[in-house]
JSON list of C-alpha atoms in Angstrom, two decimals:
[
{"chain": "A", "resi": 236, "resn": "MET", "atom": "CA", "xyz": [-21.54, -16.98, -67.45]},
{"chain": "A", "resi": 237, "resn": "LYS", "atom": "CA", "xyz": [-22.87, -12.86, -66.51]},
{"chain": "A", "resi": 238, "resn": "TYR", "atom": "CA", "xyz": [-20.46, -10.07, -66.46]},
{"chain": "A", "resi": 239, "resn": "ARG", "atom": "CA", "xyz": [-21.89, -6.49, -66.51]},
{"chain": "A", "resi": 240, "resn": "VAL", "atom": "CA", "xyz": [-22.46, -5.25, -69.42]},
{"chain": "A", "resi": 241, "resn": "ILE", "atom": "CA", "xyz": [-23.40, -2.04, -71.30]},
{"chain": "A", "resi": 242, "resn": "ILE", "atom": "CA", "xyz": [-24.54, -2.23, -75.17]},
{"chain": "A", "resi": 243, "resn": "LYS", "atom": "CA", "xyz": [-23.34, 0.02, -77.19]},
{"chain": "A", "resi": 244, "resn": "SER", "atom": "CA", "xyz": [-25.95, 0.22, -80.49]},
{"chain": "A", "resi": 245, "resn": "ILE", "atom": "CA", "xyz": [-27.90, -2.56, -81.37]},
{"chain": "A", "resi": 246, "resn": "ALA", "atom": "CA", "xyz": [-28.69, -4.39, -85.14]},
{"chain": "A", "resi": 247, "resn": "PRO", "atom": "CA", "xyz": [-30.54, -6.61, -87.32]},
{"chain": "A", "resi": 248, "resn": "CYS", "atom": "CA", "xyz": [-29.67, -9.59, -88.67]},
{"chain": "A", "resi": 249, "resn": "SER", "atom": "CA", "xyz": [-31.40, -11.16, -91.66]},
{"chain": "A", "resi": 250, "resn": "CYS", "atom": "CA", "xyz": [-34.07, -11.73, -89.97]},
{"chain": "A", "resi": 251, "resn": "GLU", "atom": "CA", "xyz": [-36.27, -10.41, -87.51]},
{"chain": "A", "resi": 252, "resn": "ASN", "atom": "CA", "xyz": [-35.36, -12.93, -84.42]},
{"chain": "A", "resi": 253, "resn": "GLU", "atom": "CA", "xyz": [-31.71, -12.01, -84.04]},
{"chain": "A", "resi": 254, "resn": "GLY", "atom": "CA", "xyz": [-29.71, -9.64, -84.19]},
{"chain": "A", "resi": 255, "resn": "GLU", "atom": "CA", "xyz": [-25.82, -8.42, -83.05]},
{"chain": "A", "resi": 256, "resn": "ALA", "atom": "CA", "xyz": [-25.36, -6.13, -80.56]},
{"chain": "A", "resi": 257, "resn": "GLU", "atom": "CA", "xyz": [-21.67, -3.61, -79.92]},
{"chain": "A", "resi": 258, "resn": "VAL", "atom": "CA", "xyz": [-21.20, -5.31, -76.36]},
{"chain": "A", "resi": 259, "resn": "TYR", "atom": "CA", "xyz": [-19.08, -3.25, -73.94]},
{"chain": "A", "resi": 260, "resn": "PHE", "atom": "CA", "xyz": [-17.22, -5.32, -70.60]},
{"chain": "A", "resi": 261, "resn": "PRO", "atom": "CA", "xyz": [-16.43, -2.35, -67.98]},
{"chain": "A", "resi": 262, "resn": "ASP", "atom": "CA", "xyz": [-14.67, -4.75, -65.49]},
{"chain": "A", "resi": 263, "resn": "PHE", "atom": "CA", "xyz": [-12.77, -5.53, -68.98]},
{"chain": "A", "resi": 264, "resn": "ASP", "atom": "CA", "xyz": [-12.93, -2.44, -70.66]},
{"chain": "A", "resi": 265, "resn": "LEU", "atom": "CA", "xyz": [-13.17, -4.52, -73.56]},
{"chain": "A", "resi": 266, "resn": "THR", "atom": "CA", "xyz": [-15.79, -4.35, -76.26]},
{"chain": "A", "resi": 267, "resn": "ILE", "atom": "CA", "xyz": [-17.63, -7.43, -78.18]},
{"chain": "A", "resi": 268, "resn": "LEU", "atom": "CA", "xyz": [-19.50, -8.48, -81.82]},
{"chain": "A", "resi": 269, "resn": "CYS", "atom": "CA", "xyz": [-21.69, -10.02, -79.63]},
{"chain": "A", "resi": 270, "resn": "TYR", "atom": "CA", "xyz": [-25.28, -12.11, -81.25]},
{"chain": "A", "resi": 271, "resn": "PHE", "atom": "CA", "xyz": [-28.63, -12.52, -80.43]},
{"chain": "A", "resi": 272, "resn": "ILE", "atom": "CA", "xyz": [-31.11, -14.54, -80.42]},
{"chain": "A", "resi": 273, "resn": "GLY", "atom": "CA", "xyz": [-35.01, -12.07, -80.42]},
{"chain": "A", "resi": 274, "resn": "SER", "atom": "CA", "xyz": [-35.93, -8.89, -82.10]},
{"chain": "A", "resi": 275, "resn": "ILE", "atom": "CA", "xyz": [-34.84, -5.78, -81.61]},
{"chain": "A", "resi": 276, "resn": "ASP", "atom": "CA", "xyz": [-37.38, -4.73, -79.24]},
{"chain": "A", "resi": 277, "resn": "TRP", "atom": "CA", "xyz": [-37.40, -7.00, -76.64]},
{"chain": "A", "resi": 278, "resn": "PHE", "atom": "CA", "xyz": [-33.51, -7.21, -76.63]},
{"chain": "A", "resi": 279, "resn": "LYS", "atom": "CA", "xyz": [-33.84, -3.32, -75.99]},
{"chain": "A", "resi": 280, "resn": "SER", "atom": "CA", "xyz": [-36.24, -3.88, -73.87]},
{"chain": "A", "resi": 281, "resn": "CYS", "atom": "CA", "xyz": [-34.02, -5.50, -71.89]},
{"chain": "A", "resi": 282, "resn": "PHE", "atom": "CA", "xyz": [-30.75, -3.88, -72.38]},
{"chain": "A", "resi": 283, "resn": "PRO", "atom": "CA", "xyz": [-30.90, -0.31, -73.12]},
{"chain": "A", "resi": 284, "resn": "LEU", "atom": "CA", "xyz": [-28.01, 1.57, -74.97]},
{"chain": "A", "resi": 285, "resn": "ASN", "atom": "CA", "xyz": [-25.89, 2.62, -72.67]},
{"chain": "A", "resi": 286, "resn": "GLU", "atom": "CA", "xyz": [-27.19, 1.37, -69.83]},
{"chain": "A", "resi": 287, "resn": "LEU", "atom": "CA", "xyz": [-25.24, -1.28, -67.22]},
{"chain": "A", "resi": 288, "resn": "LYS", "atom": "CA", "xyz": [-27.10, -4.09, -67.21]},
{"chain": "A", "resi": 289, "resn": "ASN", "atom": "CA", "xyz": [-26.58, -7.77, -66.49]},
{"chain": "A", "resi": 290, "resn": "ALA", "atom": "CA", "xyz": [-25.99, -9.95, -68.88]},
{"chain": "A", "resi": 291, "resn": "ALA", "atom": "CA", "xyz": [-24.99, -13.89, -70.04]},
{"chain": "A", "resi": 292, "resn": "LEU", "atom": "CA", "xyz": [-22.28, -14.84, -72.57]},
{"chain": "A", "resi": 293, "resn": "ARG", "atom": "CA", "xyz": [-20.82, -17.99, -74.01]},
{"chain": "A", "resi": 294, "resn": "TYR", "atom": "CA", "xyz": [-19.30, -18.44, -76.84]},
{"chain": "A", "resi": 295, "resn": "TRP", "atom": "CA", "xyz": [-20.31, -21.10, -79.93]},
{"chain": "A", "resi": 296, "resn": "HIS", "atom": "CA", "xyz": [-17.02, -22.48, -80.79]},
{"chain": "A", "resi": 297, "resn": "ALA", "atom": "CA", "xyz": [-16.88, -24.09, -84.33]},
{"chain": "A", "resi": 298, "resn": "ASP", "atom": "CA", "xyz": [-13.76, -26.17, -82.86]},
{"chain": "A", "resi": 299, "resn": "TRP", "atom": "CA", "xyz": [-10.84, -26.36, -80.01]},
{"chain": "A", "resi": 300, "resn": "GLN", "atom": "CA", "xyz": [-7.46, -26.63, -81.16]},
{"chain": "A", "resi": 301, "resn": "LEU", "atom": "CA", "xyz": [-3.88, -26.03, -79.80]},
{"chain": "A", "resi": 302, "resn": "THR", "atom": "CA", "xyz": [-2.70, -23.48, -81.51]},
{"chain": "A", "resi": 303, "resn": "ASN", "atom": "CA", "xyz": [1.63, -21.85, -80.83]},
{"chain": "A", "resi": 304, "resn": "LYS", "atom": "CA", "xyz": [-0.11, -19.37, -80.47]},
{"chain": "A", "resi": 305, "resn": "GLN", "atom": "CA", "xyz": [0.83, -17.64, -76.95]},
{"chain": "A", "resi": 306, "resn": "THR", "atom": "CA", "xyz": [-1.35, -13.90, -76.80]},
{"chain": "A", "resi": 307, "resn": "LYS", "atom": "CA", "xyz": [-4.52, -13.90, -75.07]},
{"chain": "A", "resi": 308, "resn": "SER", "atom": "CA", "xyz": [-6.65, -12.56, -78.15]},
{"chain": "A", "resi": 309, "resn": "ILE", "atom": "CA", "xyz": [-11.05, -13.13, -79.58]},
{"chain": "A", "resi": 310, "resn": "SER", "atom": "CA", "xyz": [-10.19, -10.46, -82.67]},
{"chain": "A", "resi": 311, "resn": "LYS", "atom": "CA", "xyz": [-11.54, -13.10, -85.61]},
{"chain": "A", "resi": 312, "resn": "SER", "atom": "CA", "xyz": [-10.35, -16.29, -84.26]},
{"chain": "A", "resi": 313, "resn": "VAL", "atom": "CA", "xyz": [-10.46, -16.58, -79.74]},
{"chain": "A", "resi": 314, "resn": "VAL", "atom": "CA", "xyz": [-6.90, -17.07, -78.08]},
{"chain": "A", "resi": 315, "resn": "GLY", "atom": "CA", "xyz": [-6.21, -18.55, -74.95]},
{"chain": "A", "resi": 316, "resn": "THR", "atom": "CA", "xyz": [-4.91, -21.37, -71.68]},
{"chain": "A", "resi": 317, "resn": "TYR", "atom": "CA", "xyz": [-8.17, -24.83, -71.66]},
{"chain": "A", "resi": 318, "resn": "ASP", "atom": "CA", "xyz": [-9.20, -24.64, -68.33]},
{"chain": "A", "resi": 319, "resn": "GLY", "atom": "CA", "xyz": [-11.42, -27.07, -68.17]},
{"chain": "A", "resi": 320, "resn": "PHE", "atom": "CA", "xyz": [-15.68, -28.14, -68.47]},
{"chain": "A", "resi": 321, "resn": "GLU", "atom": "CA", "xyz": [-18.25, -27.71, -66.55]},
{"chain": "A", "resi": 322, "resn": "LEU", "atom": "CA", "xyz": [-21.59, -29.39, -67.54]},
{"chain": "A", "resi": 323, "resn": "ASP", "atom": "CA", "xyz": [-24.26, -27.64, -68.02]},
{"chain": "A", "resi": 324, "resn": "GLU", "atom": "CA", "xyz": [-27.97, -28.71, -67.59]},
{"chain": "A", "resi": 325, "resn": "ASP", "atom": "CA", "xyz": [-28.00, -31.04, -69.98]},
{"chain": "A", "resi": 326, "resn": "ASN", "atom": "CA", "xyz": [-24.98, -32.81, -68.57]},
{"chain": "A", "resi": 327, "resn": "GLU", "atom": "CA", "xyz": [-23.17, -30.84, -72.58]},
{"chain": "A", "resi": 328, "resn": "LYS", "atom": "CA", "xyz": [-19.86, -29.84, -71.67]},
{"chain": "A", "resi": 329, "resn": "LEU", "atom": "CA", "xyz": [-18.68, -26.43, -70.97]},
{"chain": "A", "resi": 330, "resn": "PHE", "atom": "CA", "xyz": [-14.69, -25.06, -72.29]},
{"chain": "A", "resi": 331, "resn": "LYS", "atom": "CA", "xyz": [-13.38, -22.72, -69.80]},
{"chain": "A", "resi": 332, "resn": "ILE", "atom": "CA", "xyz": [-11.14, -21.04, -71.23]},
{"chain": "A", "resi": 333, "resn": "ASN", "atom": "CA", "xyz": [-8.66, -17.82, -70.13]},
{"chain": "A", "resi": 334, "resn": "SER", "atom": "CA", "xyz": [-9.11, -15.68, -72.29]},
{"chain": "A", "resi": 335, "resn": "PHE", "atom": "CA", "xyz": [-8.79, -11.02, -72.20]},
{"chain": "A", "resi": 336, "resn": "LEU", "atom": "CA", "xyz": [-12.30, -12.15, -69.88]},
{"chain": "A", "resi": 337, "resn": "PRO", "atom": "CA", "xyz": [-12.43, -15.42, -69.16]},
{"chain": "A", "resi": 338, "resn": "ILE", "atom": "CA", "xyz": [-15.61, -16.94, -71.56]},
{"chain": "A", "resi": 339, "resn": "LEU", "atom": "CA", "xyz": [-16.93, -20.06, -71.71]},
{"chain": "A", "resi": 340, "resn": "SER", "atom": "CA", "xyz": [-17.57, -22.44, -74.48]},
{"chain": "A", "resi": 341, "resn": "ASP", "atom": "CA", "xyz": [-20.05, -24.21, -75.99]},
{"chain": "A", "resi": 342, "resn": "ASN", "atom": "CA", "xyz": [-20.19, -26.64, -79.63]},
{"chain": "A", "resi": 343, "resn": "GLU", "atom": "CA", "xyz": [-23.52, -24.66, -81.20]},
{"chain": "A", "resi": 344, "resn": "LEU", "atom": "CA", "xyz": [-21.22, -24.34, -84.11]},
{"chain": "A", "resi": 345, "resn": "GLY", "atom": "CA", "xyz": [-18.83, -27.97, -84.14]},
{"chain": "A", "resi": 346, "resn": "ASP", "atom": "CA", "xyz": [-17.20, -30.65, -82.97]},
{"chain": "A", "resi": 347, "resn": "TYR", "atom": "CA", "xyz": [-17.05, -30.68, -78.47]},
{"chain": "A", "resi": 348, "resn": "GLN", "atom": "CA", "xyz": [-14.64, -33.15, -77.63]},
{"chain": "A", "resi": 349, "resn": "LEU", "atom": "CA", "xyz": [-10.98, -31.19, -76.97]},
{"chain": "A", "resi": 350, "resn": "ASP", "atom": "CA", "xyz": [-8.85, -33.46, -75.47]},
{"chain": "A", "resi": 351, "resn": "VAL", "atom": "CA", "xyz": [-5.46, -31.82, -74.06]},
{"chain": "A", "resi": 352, "resn": "PRO", "atom": "CA", "xyz": [-3.97, -31.08, -70.59]},
{"chain": "A", "resi": 353, "resn": "VAL", "atom": "CA", "xyz": [-5.51, -27.93, -68.54]},
{"chain": "A", "resi": 354, "resn": "GLY", "atom": "CA", "xyz": [-3.28, -25.27, -69.38]},
{"chain": "A", "resi": 355, "resn": "SER", "atom": "CA", "xyz": [-3.23, -25.70, -72.72]},
{"chain": "A", "resi": 356, "resn": "TRP", "atom": "CA", "xyz": [-2.59, -22.67, -75.26]},
{"chain": "A", "resi": 357, "resn": "VAL", "atom": "CA", "xyz": [-5.63, -22.96, -77.01]},
{"chain": "A", "resi": 358, "resn": "GLU", "atom": "CA", "xyz": [-7.48, -20.63, -80.30]},
{"chain": "A", "resi": 359, "resn": "SER", "atom": "CA", "xyz": [-10.61, -21.61, -82.07]},
{"chain": "A", "resi": 360, "resn": "THR", "atom": "CA", "xyz": [-12.68, -19.37, -84.50]},
{"chain": "A", "resi": 361, "resn": "GLY", "atom": "CA", "xyz": [-17.06, -18.91, -83.50]},
{"chain": "A", "resi": 362, "resn": "GLN", "atom": "CA", "xyz": [-19.72, -16.14, -82.44]},
{"chain": "A", "resi": 363, "resn": "PHE", "atom": "CA", "xyz": [-20.24, -14.35, -79.00]},
{"chain": "A", "resi": 364, "resn": "VAL", "atom": "CA", "xyz": [-23.36, -14.48, -77.67]},
{"chain": "A", "resi": 365, "resn": "ILE", "atom": "CA", "xyz": [-25.56, -12.28, -75.27]},
{"chain": "A", "resi": 366, "resn": "GLU", "atom": "CA", "xyz": [-28.31, -13.48, -73.52]},
{"chain": "A", "resi": 367, "resn": "GLU", "atom": "CA", "xyz": [-30.37, -11.52, -70.65]},
{"chain": "A", "resi": 368, "resn": "VAL", "atom": "CA", "xyz": [-29.71, -12.22, -67.17]},
{"chain": "A", "resi": 369, "resn": "GLU", "atom": "CA", "xyz": [-32.26, -10.08, -65.77]},
{"chain": "A", "resi": 370, "resn": "CYS", "atom": "CA", "xyz": [-35.45, -8.74, -68.17]}
]
């Protein structure tokens, strides 16, 4: 999904071609730590600090499961309601989760099966990943 974002800080990870960014979503008044793939220099050229940009965000989930929690969360895990799925360009399912912000989630980190009714409260651990839309 595409969002308006402001990058607050950038930190490299263990190798030179990935890192983490503190990303502010002004439309939701929300800040999330997001993983990115690419060099720090490349990322800074796409997302200069403190500038409003457009970005794509996905949530790489480990697994989604039904939960008794009925309060949205995006701290250690994401909690929200399941809103169905859409197919990506490779015909793989991207789960639509309604949490503090609408999320598209794919199975980069685990199982992709989610057989629950639309509107069910679900929870997953995983990682937010930010990608450029304009660079």
